[in-house]
Amino acid sequence: MRWIKCIDHIMWAVQKRNKKSLDRVAIVQKATAIRTSNYWDPLLELMNKEDFEIETACNAFTAASQNIIKDESLTINGNGAARKPGRNLSRSTKALLHKKACLFKAAQSNPGNVDALNEYKGIKQRVSLAIKEDREASWLTYVKQGVTHLTEMSPRKLWKWIKNTSGVGSKSSKNTHPLKDAKGDMKTSDSDIADIWIEHYRKLAQESRENFRSAEYWETSQQLTKLSELEVNGPLSWSEIRGVIAGMRKNKSAGEDGLPAEWYKVCLTEDDDEVPKSKLAIVIYKLIGKMFENGHIPPAWNSAPVVAVPKKGDLGDKDNYRGIALINCFIKILTRVISNRIMSQLESSNRLCVAQAGFRSREECVAQTVALWDVCERRRAVGKPTYALFVDFQKAYDTVPHGALFANSASLRAKVGDHLSKEVKIEKGVRQGDPLSTTLFDIFINDFEVSMGEGITVPGMAECDKISCLKFADDIVILAESTLELQKQQKKAAEWASSWGMNVNAGKCGVMAIHGDNDELRTVDWRMQGNPVPVVNTYQYLGIPVNTEWKLKDVIEQRAEKGKKAYWGLAHFLRSESIPLEIRIATCRASVIPVLMYASELWGTAAKVEIEELDRVHAMGVKSLAGLRLSSNLTSLECLRTELGLRSVTEKARLAVARAEVKYPTLKTWIAKLALARRTKNSWFSR
């Protein structure tokens, strides 16, 4: 017998969840009953008074919603765990198992009883056959469920079925992970873990610098330039609110009140484009309008439980989680309307810097990588290296000073399982999960580009169009002509971060000479806020490896490696003949191909011979779907792809590039100016 030490494993009790949730399918089915219910009448009568109290109306809205939910039986028990396929035994089989156990005991207690032993051997074979038949029947029933989800066009249910079947899925915060407290003791109960989280959030949310809380401090110390006010204070229109409700995504987590987006979507009718028609729509319109007019949200609705969602790294480290606020959907509608108004005014008046692509309409993450690659290639073609400083802010969203944003009065609570901690007032940072937070962060970080001063010249572009940095939200790369210029830019960036209360994560920053020599950079002591910044040969920028040579071949090799990992994680599932082919194709499309195709707008301009490496990985999935060995040499691989309805990587990449060539010139960031600039040798737009 072999003994294995498992001292790094800890067992803990999984606490039972008693929470009930709303049946979203039933909500849609009973939409008419919900939006026309008589429970809305007292609330409408209250709102006909011009001076009605918002808190009273909010409480009445919650009470009416709960009464409708109860009367229409819209709740379902959320405790049911997904049953593993092929594990359900029939009653007759269970009876045989019981009889087998009894015969085994009889044969064991009387070894000389030959009849009992023979009877035991006979029933043992019957049990094995019965279990096999039950598992086959159970598996067939389970597969039929997947087929039903596919034919009924239920992608959420189908994806859940696929994850349960294949055993592959993303990390989830539903199964509480044990954490260490301040003393280093491991805690496993929901209440203890919630206490650890709320203490962590308390430290993040509290502003220790008293002057940073004051708007007057920012107006005087930073000498902010006074701009004309944005025209965002007019009364809200129903068309604005309706557009936001219609655009809300389904099957997303509800807030503390338990009302999901589907609850609000039922208020919409076909003929209510200009004015609300249903009772529920009128209630929503008047209540949101009153909140906007008075500038007041009830504290009970402005407090949101925060769920810790795992990122990469050790799950015992609280810094490896992202805190997502579960804000009530009603408040999300209000903040989304405000965000849309502000962003519309900022865009129309060109107040957002041209370097920022994050959280802006129609802008793309990949477009920023294309812009950086195009700039570096244009400069390389004329013998110029590009000196880059990749900046990483520590907890960027959680450390934004409220005094600089004029934001106040929000609070949070940690949520672990069904347990909610005490409230903590938010004194700094923007809530992740709030539609308005992204707009506020863009405004906050907007002047970073201005503080950098002049940047680098780009061949083919006007002399006045110098690029100092590229930003995608808080992912920033600073560009300079030389080592000396990069030192100046680094100093300015550190000064900006310190003056605006941001902490630079120097260890995760990186200095690099793209198409240049890093040895020159290593002669300089690179520091930000007193901490050393490493000179790196490779840096992951928006999911793309950037190195000193930076060839598209390197990007393609990374995609191929990640694609292989995705394939091998699902290989057994893709090969399984007991699963319908259509489901396996859908899985390949959803889990393998997107990994291969990420940033295809960038590397899709590479030579066909380089892209063929990705096609070979794609072929692995195609062969598995067809039940062929990976070593099989097919002369008709394209025919097989066509039969399965799958395009080759090369074809999809060319389509992605063609789409980008049409879209990029219409954007509002540097990629548009690069697209319209004079095309030079080796630029992305001339390949």
XYZ file of C-alpha atoms in Angstrom:
687
model
C 0.000 0.000 0.000
C 1.270 3.473 -0.865
C 0.832 6.426 1.491
C 0.563 9.969 0.160
C 1.011 13.060 2.314
C -1.765 15.607 1.794
C -0.765 18.188 4.404
C -1.485 21.054 1.996
C -5.142 20.012 1.638
C -7.803 21.223 4.035
C -11.287 19.769 4.430
C -14.169 22.054 5.287
C -17.916 21.731 5.572
C -19.890 22.889 2.548
C -22.780 24.838 4.018
C -26.269 24.284 2.679
C -27.699 27.077 0.546
C -31.314 27.928 1.278
C -31.735 30.791 -1.147
C -34.627 30.775 -3.586
C -34.345 32.598 -6.879
C -36.783 33.836 -9.474
C -37.797 31.616 -12.355
C -36.735 33.810 -15.275
C -38.554 31.693 -17.834
C -41.792 32.048 -15.855
C -41.263 35.826 -15.652
C -41.232 36.045 -19.445
C -44.234 33.737 -19.743
C -46.263 35.833 -17.287
C -45.062 39.218 -18.564
C -48.572 40.584 -19.141
C -49.748 39.652 -15.640
C -46.683 41.284 -14.088
C -46.761 44.604 -15.948
C -50.555 45.057 -15.570
C -50.923 43.816 -11.987
C -53.233 45.732 -9.646
C -50.439 45.771 -7.066
C -48.948 48.723 -8.991
C -52.082 50.875 -8.523
C -51.328 52.158 -4.976
C -47.807 53.044 -6.099
C -49.122 54.932 -9.135
C -51.516 56.818 -6.885
C -48.619 57.737 -4.592
C -46.507 58.942 -7.515
C -49.252 61.221 -8.805
C -48.315 63.504 -5.916
C -45.484 65.826 -6.952
C -43.763 65.705 -3.545
C -43.878 61.951 -2.938
C -41.012 60.544 -0.865
C -38.520 58.402 -2.741
C -37.913 56.023 0.190
C -41.642 55.377 0.551
C -42.005 54.730 -3.180
C -39.001 52.376 -3.195
C -40.399 50.380 -0.294
C -43.770 50.199 -2.042
C -42.083 49.059 -5.270
C -40.303 46.244 -3.429
C -43.493 45.206 -1.618
C -45.547 45.188 -4.828
C -42.883 43.131 -6.611
C -42.780 40.551 -3.820
C -46.579 40.268 -3.769
C -46.675 39.646 -7.523
C -43.885 37.073 -7.235
C -45.814 35.260 -4.511
C -49.177 35.342 -6.304
C -47.729 34.213 -9.633
C -45.473 31.546 -8.027
C -42.325 32.834 -9.702
C -39.736 31.409 -7.287
C -37.694 28.255 -7.701
C -35.453 26.453 -5.257
C -31.834 27.296 -6.023
C -30.346 24.424 -4.031
C -30.517 21.727 -6.694
C -27.018 20.761 -7.744
C -26.477 19.463 -11.248
C -26.644 15.674 -11.178
C -23.709 13.852 -12.656
C -24.572 11.968 -15.857
C -24.911 8.203 -15.716
C -25.060 7.889 -11.908
C -28.796 7.315 -11.388
C -29.796 3.732 -10.488
C -33.312 2.318 -10.720
C -35.191 0.939 -7.716
C -34.858 -2.623 -8.990
C -31.079 -2.242 -9.249
C -30.892 -0.804 -5.745
C -32.929 -3.777 -4.501
C -30.475 -6.147 -6.198
C -27.577 -4.302 -4.548
C -29.218 -4.731 -1.154
C -29.815 -8.443 -1.809
C -26.227 -8.824 -2.972
C -24.964 -7.294 0.282
C -27.126 -9.653 2.344
C -25.913 -12.716 0.423
C -22.322 -11.566 0.829
C -22.749 -11.377 4.602
C -24.412 -14.819 4.622
C -21.612 -16.368 2.572
C -19.004 -14.676 4.735
C -20.549 -15.851 8.017
C -20.886 -19.463 6.740
C -17.953 -20.207 4.391
C -19.033 -23.833 3.976
C -22.440 -22.936 2.495
C -21.823 -23.600 -1.215
C -25.396 -22.709 -2.233
C -25.160 -19.247 -0.649
C -21.816 -18.650 -2.358
C -23.146 -19.697 -5.774
C -26.247 -17.548 -5.308
C -24.012 -14.593 -4.424
C -21.902 -15.111 -7.571
C -25.034 -15.267 -9.699
C -26.558 -12.089 -8.305
C -23.202 -10.347 -8.579
C -23.307 -10.773 -12.361
C -26.943 -9.617 -12.461
C -26.048 -6.481 -10.459
C -23.181 -5.612 -12.793
C -25.435 -5.978 -15.828
C -28.250 -3.971 -14.189
C -25.892 -1.135 -13.241
C -24.538 -1.033 -16.778
C -28.048 -0.877 -18.256
C -29.128 1.832 -15.791
C -26.107 3.954 -16.539
C -26.664 3.631 -20.270
C -30.313 4.640 -19.858
C -29.376 7.497 -17.536
C -26.722 8.716 -19.948
C -29.188 8.596 -22.844
C -31.671 10.686 -20.848
C -28.929 13.132 -19.957
C -27.809 13.469 -23.586
C -31.415 14.124 -24.605
C -31.373 17.105 -22.216
C -28.401 18.558 -24.073
C -30.114 17.994 -27.420
C -33.223 19.744 -26.087
C -31.168 22.769 -25.012
C -29.563 22.853 -28.460
C -32.804 22.569 -30.435
C -34.616 25.072 -28.197
C -31.805 27.589 -28.719
C -31.023 27.891 -24.987
C -27.295 28.743 -25.021
C -27.066 29.310 -21.268
C -28.541 25.894 -20.424
C -26.522 24.225 -23.182
C -23.255 25.734 -21.952
C -24.048 24.672 -18.383
C -24.749 21.150 -19.674
C -21.460 21.115 -21.608
C -19.436 22.268 -18.581
C -21.092 19.676 -16.358
C -20.412 16.940 -18.919
C -16.883 17.844 -19.959
C -15.660 18.854 -16.507
C -14.124 21.987 -17.980
C -15.242 25.396 -16.783
C -14.083 28.682 -15.354
C -13.433 29.228 -11.684
C -16.498 30.164 -9.723
C -17.050 32.052 -6.520
C -20.122 29.952 -5.650
C -18.073 27.359 -3.778
C -16.557 29.386 -0.993
C -12.788 29.081 -0.819
C -11.200 29.073 2.662
C -9.112 32.115 3.571
C -6.554 32.997 6.217
C -7.372 35.717 8.721
C -4.958 38.357 10.023
C -3.450 35.827 12.470
C -2.817 33.292 9.710
C -5.573 30.906 10.833
C -7.561 29.244 8.053
C -11.295 30.002 8.139
C -13.920 27.926 6.342
C -17.379 29.064 7.477
C -19.323 31.610 5.436
C -19.583 34.068 8.330
C -15.850 33.942 9.121
C -14.876 34.321 5.466
C -17.308 37.231 5.096
C -15.628 38.926 8.079
C -12.225 38.489 6.426
C -13.522 39.945 3.169
C -15.227 42.926 4.774
C -12.025 43.803 6.625
C -10.167 43.571 3.311
C -12.749 45.790 1.596
C -12.726 48.202 4.547
C -9.031 48.848 4.047
C -9.548 49.322 0.315
C -12.606 51.563 0.663
C -11.413 53.839 3.474
C -9.569 57.005 2.490
C -6.833 57.634 5.053
C -5.814 60.946 3.474
C -8.310 63.477 4.800
C -7.602 66.106 2.153
C -8.262 63.618 -0.656
C -11.932 63.491 0.375
C -12.407 67.191 -0.268
C -13.464 68.484 -3.681
C -12.018 71.887 -2.729
C -8.585 70.332 -2.285
C -8.594 69.019 -5.839
C -9.792 72.315 -7.269
C -6.985 74.249 -5.573
C -4.039 71.838 -5.367
C -4.374 70.410 -8.867
C -5.336 73.735 -10.444
C -7.981 72.048 -12.530
C -8.963 73.746 -15.757
C -12.557 74.919 -15.664
C -14.539 73.522 -18.580
C -18.028 74.412 -19.696
C -20.669 72.275 -18.023
C -22.014 69.241 -19.807
C -25.662 69.418 -20.808
C -26.753 66.335 -18.902
C -29.170 67.732 -16.320
C -32.386 67.880 -18.347
C -35.378 65.698 -17.423
C -35.008 62.049 -18.350
C -37.023 60.857 -21.309
C -38.788 57.517 -21.519
C -36.927 56.702 -24.734
C -33.604 56.924 -22.829
C -34.836 54.642 -20.066
C -36.479 52.269 -22.525
C -33.282 51.970 -24.546
C -31.309 51.024 -21.440
C -33.880 48.435 -20.305
C -34.043 46.899 -23.780
C -30.246 46.650 -23.869
C -29.871 44.965 -20.465
C -28.360 41.512 -20.740
C -30.403 38.548 -19.589
C -29.311 35.767 -17.239
C -27.123 38.062 -15.144
C -26.917 38.185 -11.356
C -29.587 40.217 -9.612
C -28.934 42.696 -6.821
C -29.831 42.375 -3.167
C -33.547 42.741 -3.975
C -33.413 39.598 -6.140
C -35.060 41.258 -9.163
C -33.130 40.417 -12.359
C -33.085 42.306 -15.656
C -35.898 40.085 -16.973
C -38.223 41.599 -14.350
C -37.796 45.075 -15.818
C -37.846 43.956 -19.440
C -41.450 42.748 -19.097
C -42.587 46.375 -18.723
C -41.822 47.046 -22.397
C -44.482 46.812 -25.100
C -44.342 47.134 -28.868
C -45.988 50.587 -29.002
C -44.245 52.379 -26.112
C -41.313 53.982 -27.950
C -42.165 57.539 -26.852
C -44.252 57.163 -23.677
C -44.608 54.313 -21.151
C -47.831 52.336 -21.593
C -47.908 49.578 -18.961
C -48.369 50.173 -15.236
C -44.898 48.846 -14.431
C -43.307 51.031 -17.112
C -44.993 54.161 -15.706
C -43.810 53.271 -12.184
C -40.216 52.775 -13.350
C -40.249 55.985 -15.401
C -41.613 58.171 -12.598
C -39.424 56.699 -9.861
C -36.201 56.944 -11.871
C -37.116 60.479 -12.922
C -37.687 61.480 -9.289
C -34.346 60.009 -8.200
C -32.561 61.858 -10.999
C -34.363 65.132 -10.282
C -33.655 65.030 -6.534
C -30.180 63.514 -6.862
C -31.031 61.000 -4.162
C -30.941 57.209 -3.972
C -32.219 55.543 -0.781
C -29.332 54.106 1.267
C -30.957 50.665 1.248
C -30.847 50.619 -2.561
C -27.392 52.170 -2.780
C -25.772 49.426 -0.715
C -24.587 46.459 -2.737
C -23.226 43.057 -1.702
C -19.799 42.380 -3.183
C -18.911 38.918 -4.483
C -15.243 37.953 -4.758
C -14.568 36.535 -8.227
C -11.251 34.624 -8.577
C -8.527 35.786 -10.930
C -5.257 34.020 -11.683
C -2.976 32.974 -8.851
C -3.273 31.608 -5.321
C -6.923 31.584 -4.215
C -5.772 31.956 -0.627
C -4.524 35.463 -1.466
C -7.290 38.080 -1.266
C -5.513 40.242 -3.860
C -6.151 37.529 -6.454
C -9.879 38.227 -6.415
C -11.954 40.900 -8.116
C -14.768 42.339 -6.016
C -17.922 42.669 -8.131
C -20.814 44.669 -6.665
C -24.253 43.084 -7.137
C -26.128 46.348 -7.649
C -29.914 46.383 -7.905
C -30.957 46.374 -11.564
C -33.217 49.372 -10.912
C -30.177 51.441 -9.892
C -28.240 50.055 -12.857
C -30.911 51.470 -15.172
C -30.511 54.904 -13.591
C -26.709 54.893 -13.630
C -26.602 53.564 -17.199
C -28.850 56.426 -18.373
C -26.575 58.935 -16.623
C -23.473 57.240 -18.025
C -24.904 57.344 -21.557
C -25.655 61.045 -21.221
C -22.213 61.925 -19.899
C -20.375 59.794 -22.447
C -22.449 61.211 -25.304
C -21.514 64.754 -24.279
C -17.854 63.863 -23.790
C -17.662 62.237 -27.215
C -19.513 64.983 -29.076
C -17.312 67.673 -27.515
C -14.092 65.638 -28.039
C -13.142 65.846 -24.355
C -11.867 62.292 -24.074
C -8.256 61.910 -25.101
C -7.477 60.163 -28.353
C -5.259 57.643 -26.535
C -8.113 56.092 -24.509
C -9.998 53.156 -26.046
C -11.377 51.572 -22.875
C -15.134 51.663 -22.179
C -15.876 53.754 -25.258
C -18.568 52.917 -27.780
C -17.329 50.865 -30.763
C -13.694 50.933 -29.586
C -11.863 47.610 -29.344
C -9.195 46.126 -27.125
C -7.449 44.470 -30.078
C -7.407 47.783 -31.979
C -4.997 49.155 -29.358
C -2.585 46.280 -29.947
C -2.849 46.888 -33.700
C -2.110 50.582 -33.125
C 0.964 49.800 -31.023
C 2.246 47.250 -33.536
C 1.659 49.632 -36.461
C 3.507 52.479 -34.719
C 6.487 50.253 -33.888
C 6.618 48.786 -37.419
C 6.480 52.202 -39.079
C 9.381 53.349 -36.917
C 11.346 50.122 -37.436
C 11.076 50.574 -41.209
C 13.052 53.838 -40.915
C 15.543 52.452 -38.383
C 13.981 53.893 -35.218
C 13.406 51.826 -32.075
C 10.407 52.542 -29.846
C 11.066 52.884 -26.121
C 8.095 51.707 -24.086
C 7.083 51.781 -20.426
C 4.147 49.525 -19.542
C 2.384 50.911 -16.456
C 0.366 48.806 -14.018
C -1.674 50.533 -11.302
C -2.363 48.648 -8.090
C -6.121 48.255 -7.510
C -6.784 51.101 -9.944
C -10.581 51.060 -9.669
C -10.527 50.674 -5.883
C -8.259 53.655 -5.186
C -9.811 56.507 -7.201
C -10.193 59.461 -4.757
C -13.833 60.507 -4.417
C -12.866 64.131 -3.982
C -11.463 64.081 -7.491
C -14.667 62.531 -8.840
C -17.187 64.287 -6.592
C -18.679 60.854 -5.809
C -20.108 60.042 -2.385
C -22.572 58.046 -0.270
C -22.181 54.502 -1.603
C -21.599 51.501 0.642
C -20.873 47.792 0.282
C -21.251 44.495 2.097
C -19.318 41.287 1.555
C -21.396 38.321 0.361
C -20.218 34.757 1.009
C -22.764 32.076 0.207
C -25.976 33.270 1.845
C -24.160 35.331 4.476
C -23.977 39.137 4.259
C -21.547 41.147 6.367
C -22.081 44.570 7.934
C -22.016 47.627 5.701
C -18.838 49.575 4.960
C -18.983 53.104 3.566
C -17.032 53.580 0.347
C -14.692 56.569 0.679
C -12.602 55.916 -2.422
C -12.733 53.826 -5.563
C -15.493 53.082 -8.066
C -17.703 50.019 -7.752
C -16.988 47.291 -10.260
C -20.367 46.205 -11.563
C -21.818 49.722 -11.757
C -22.407 50.974 -15.345
C -21.383 54.488 -14.294
C -18.021 53.378 -12.871
C -16.399 52.851 -16.266
C -17.341 56.357 -17.399
C -16.108 57.884 -14.142
C -12.800 56.055 -14.440
C -12.309 57.265 -18.016
C -12.900 60.830 -16.807
C -10.530 60.392 -13.878
C -7.622 59.067 -15.944
C -8.311 61.305 -18.946
C -5.582 63.894 -18.294
C -2.825 61.286 -17.981
C -1.986 61.749 -21.658
C -1.805 65.541 -21.265
C 0.633 65.219 -18.367
C 2.986 63.152 -20.545
C 3.632 66.014 -22.964
C 4.982 65.266 -26.435
C 5.462 61.697 -27.534
C 6.998 59.964 -30.526
C 6.811 60.825 -34.193
C 5.229 58.235 -36.457
C 6.312 58.000 -40.105
C 3.402 58.796 -42.392
C 1.604 60.938 -39.806
C 1.667 64.710 -39.411
C 4.408 66.174 -37.218
C 1.790 67.489 -34.810
C 0.333 63.998 -34.286
C 2.812 62.676 -31.751
C 1.781 59.691 -29.657
C 2.803 59.813 -25.998
C 0.814 56.798 -24.782
C -1.911 54.282 -25.549
C -4.574 53.460 -22.964
C -7.213 50.804 -22.581
C -8.836 51.791 -19.274
C -5.944 51.418 -16.783
C -3.694 49.399 -19.125
C -1.212 52.034 -20.266
C 1.910 51.959 -22.411
C 4.048 55.109 -22.558
C 6.100 55.673 -25.723
C 9.314 57.684 -26.108
C 11.981 58.467 -28.701
C 14.971 57.585 -26.497
C 16.059 56.297 -23.112
C 16.427 59.862 -21.842
C 12.945 60.807 -23.038
C 11.484 57.665 -21.465
C 13.075 58.627 -18.136
C 11.321 61.982 -18.328
C 8.029 60.315 -19.197
C 8.465 57.851 -16.339
C 9.000 60.690 -13.879
C 5.895 62.496 -15.132
C 3.825 59.312 -14.845
C 4.998 58.724 -11.266
C 4.221 62.346 -10.361
C 0.762 62.075 -11.890
C 0.040 58.869 -9.961
C 1.209 60.335 -6.646
C -0.671 63.606 -7.073
C -3.905 61.788 -7.937
C -3.658 59.191 -5.171
C -2.858 56.191 -7.381
C -0.354 53.487 -6.438
C 1.934 52.092 -9.119
C 2.571 48.344 -8.985
C 6.197 48.777 -10.046
C 6.971 45.055 -10.009
C 4.309 44.436 -12.665
C 5.420 47.362 -14.839
C 8.010 46.898 -17.560
C 10.539 48.892 -19.583
C 11.444 47.736 -23.078
C 13.123 48.886 -26.278
C 10.935 47.508 -29.069
C 13.131 46.850 -32.117
C 15.992 48.217 -30.028
C 18.622 47.253 -27.455
C 17.574 46.618 -23.859
C 21.210 46.781 -22.682
C 21.095 50.567 -22.836
C 17.977 50.567 -20.664
C 19.655 48.365 -18.053
C 22.227 51.094 -17.354
C 19.412 53.200 -15.843
C 17.885 52.746 -12.388
C 14.194 52.667 -13.273
C 11.974 53.479 -10.307
C 8.390 54.582 -9.769
C 7.243 55.805 -6.353
C 10.526 54.503 -4.939
C 10.129 50.937 -6.208
C 12.267 49.350 -8.969
C 10.746 48.800 -12.413
C 12.212 45.806 -14.303
C 13.645 45.949 -17.804
C 11.834 43.129 -19.601
C 12.363 41.212 -22.822
C 8.682 40.221 -23.062
C 5.520 41.846 -21.689
C 1.894 40.744 -21.914
C -0.043 43.764 -23.201
C -3.809 43.206 -23.454
C -3.223 39.473 -23.820
C -0.587 39.852 -26.548
C 3.144 39.097 -26.018
C 5.254 42.158 -26.848
C 9.023 41.631 -27.051
C 12.100 43.454 -28.286
C 11.754 41.940 -31.772
C 7.949 41.724 -31.775
C 7.175 39.657 -34.813
C 3.704 38.417 -35.609
C 5.128 34.900 -35.572
C 5.585 35.217 -31.789
C 1.927 36.164 -31.352
C 0.825 33.239 -33.524
C 2.973 30.794 -31.544
C 1.363 31.979 -28.313
C -2.127 31.522 -29.791
C -1.201 28.028 -30.974
C 0.070 27.052 -27.518
C -3.078 28.328 -25.804
C -5.226 26.669 -28.459
C -3.570 23.310 -27.798
C -4.272 23.634 -24.074
C -7.909 24.435 -24.794
C -8.144 21.466 -27.173
C -6.533 18.917 -24.843
C -8.809 20.051 -22.027
C -11.788 19.050 -24.176
C -10.287 16.287 -26.335
C -12.168 13.472 -24.593
C -15.424 15.381 -25.000
C -14.871 16.237 -28.669
C -14.042 12.593 -29.468
C -16.975 11.075 -27.578
C -19.330 9.362 -30.020
C -22.007 9.123 -27.319
C -22.473 12.902 -27.484
C -24.337 14.278 -30.525
C -22.062 15.788 -33.150
C -23.939 19.107 -33.166
C -23.198 19.627 -29.466
C -19.524 18.777 -29.932
C -19.283 21.238 -32.835
C -20.925 23.940 -30.695
C -18.390 23.227 -27.936
C -15.471 23.501 -30.350
C -16.847 26.802 -31.667
C -17.287 28.199 -28.150
C -14.180 26.930 -26.336
C -11.372 26.158 -28.783
C -11.760 28.374 -31.838
C -12.095 31.697 -29.899
C -8.806 30.945 -28.123
C -7.092 30.457 -31.472
C -8.705 33.504 -33.067
C -8.025 36.119 -30.361
C -6.351 39.201 -31.867
C -6.706 37.757 -35.377
C -7.089 41.348 -36.596
C -3.434 41.800 -35.631
C -1.771 38.557 -36.737
C -4.179 37.961 -39.634
C -1.907 40.065 -41.852
C 0.964 37.599 -41.408
C 2.107 35.264 -44.151
C -0.108 32.244 -44.791
C 2.729 29.860 -43.970
C 2.908 31.343 -40.444
C -0.847 31.143 -39.857
C -0.841 27.492 -40.921
C 0.468 26.591 -37.456
C -2.911 27.657 -36.066
C -4.688 25.743 -38.815
C -2.881 22.606 -37.653
C -4.263 23.083 -34.138
C -7.682 23.727 -35.645
C -7.330 20.488 -37.616
C -6.855 18.590 -34.345
C -10.345 19.624 -33.297
C -11.791 18.832 -36.729
C -10.280 15.326 -36.727
C -11.551 14.640 -33.213
C -15.063 15.693 -34.198
C -14.893 13.327 -37.178
C -13.635 10.444 -35.027
C -10.245 10.319 -36.750
C -6.795 9.894 -35.266
C -4.685 13.039 -34.991
C -1.988 11.304 -37.036
C -4.397 10.743 -39.938
C -3.237 12.367 -43.167
C -6.237 13.894 -44.867
C -6.118 15.232 -48.387
C -9.664 16.527 -48.017
C -9.431 18.430 -44.724
C -11.161 21.438 -46.278
C -14.049 19.235 -47.383
C -14.344 17.886 -43.840
C -14.351 21.428 -42.434
C -17.088 22.386 -44.880
C -19.114 19.314 -43.917
C -18.870 20.293 -40.231
C -19.626 23.948 -40.946
C -16.232 25.176 -39.703
C -14.042 27.711 -41.485
C -10.257 27.431 -41.428
C -8.261 29.778 -39.192
C -6.698 31.420 -42.241
C -10.100 32.215 -43.734
C -11.507 33.550 -40.458
C -8.389 35.671 -39.896
C -8.651 37.238 -43.348
C -12.297 38.087 -42.652
C -11.334 39.659 -39.308
C -8.701 41.820 -41.002
C -11.161 42.880 -43.707
C -13.683 43.889 -41.046
C -11.025 45.857 -39.156
C -9.889 47.685 -42.290
C -13.424 48.985 -42.749
C -14.121 49.795 -39.090
C -10.841 51.204 -37.766
C -10.863 54.426 -39.854
C -14.248 55.310 -38.285
C -13.075 55.095 -34.650
C -12.098 57.979 -32.352
C -8.665 56.829 -31.177
C -5.129 56.714 -32.601
C -5.946 53.675 -34.729
C -8.234 55.866 -36.875
C -5.488 58.414 -37.486
C -3.060 55.636 -38.336
C -5.587 54.196 -40.790
C -5.977 57.548 -42.538
C -2.260 58.409 -42.472
C 0.077 57.940 -45.400
C 0.838 54.238 -45.644
C 4.468 53.251 -45.265
C 6.383 50.056 -45.772
C 5.478 47.272 -43.323
C 2.631 49.198 -41.694
C -0.409 47.129 -40.728
C -2.603 48.935 -43.249
C -0.251 48.279 -46.169
C 0.234 44.529 -45.677
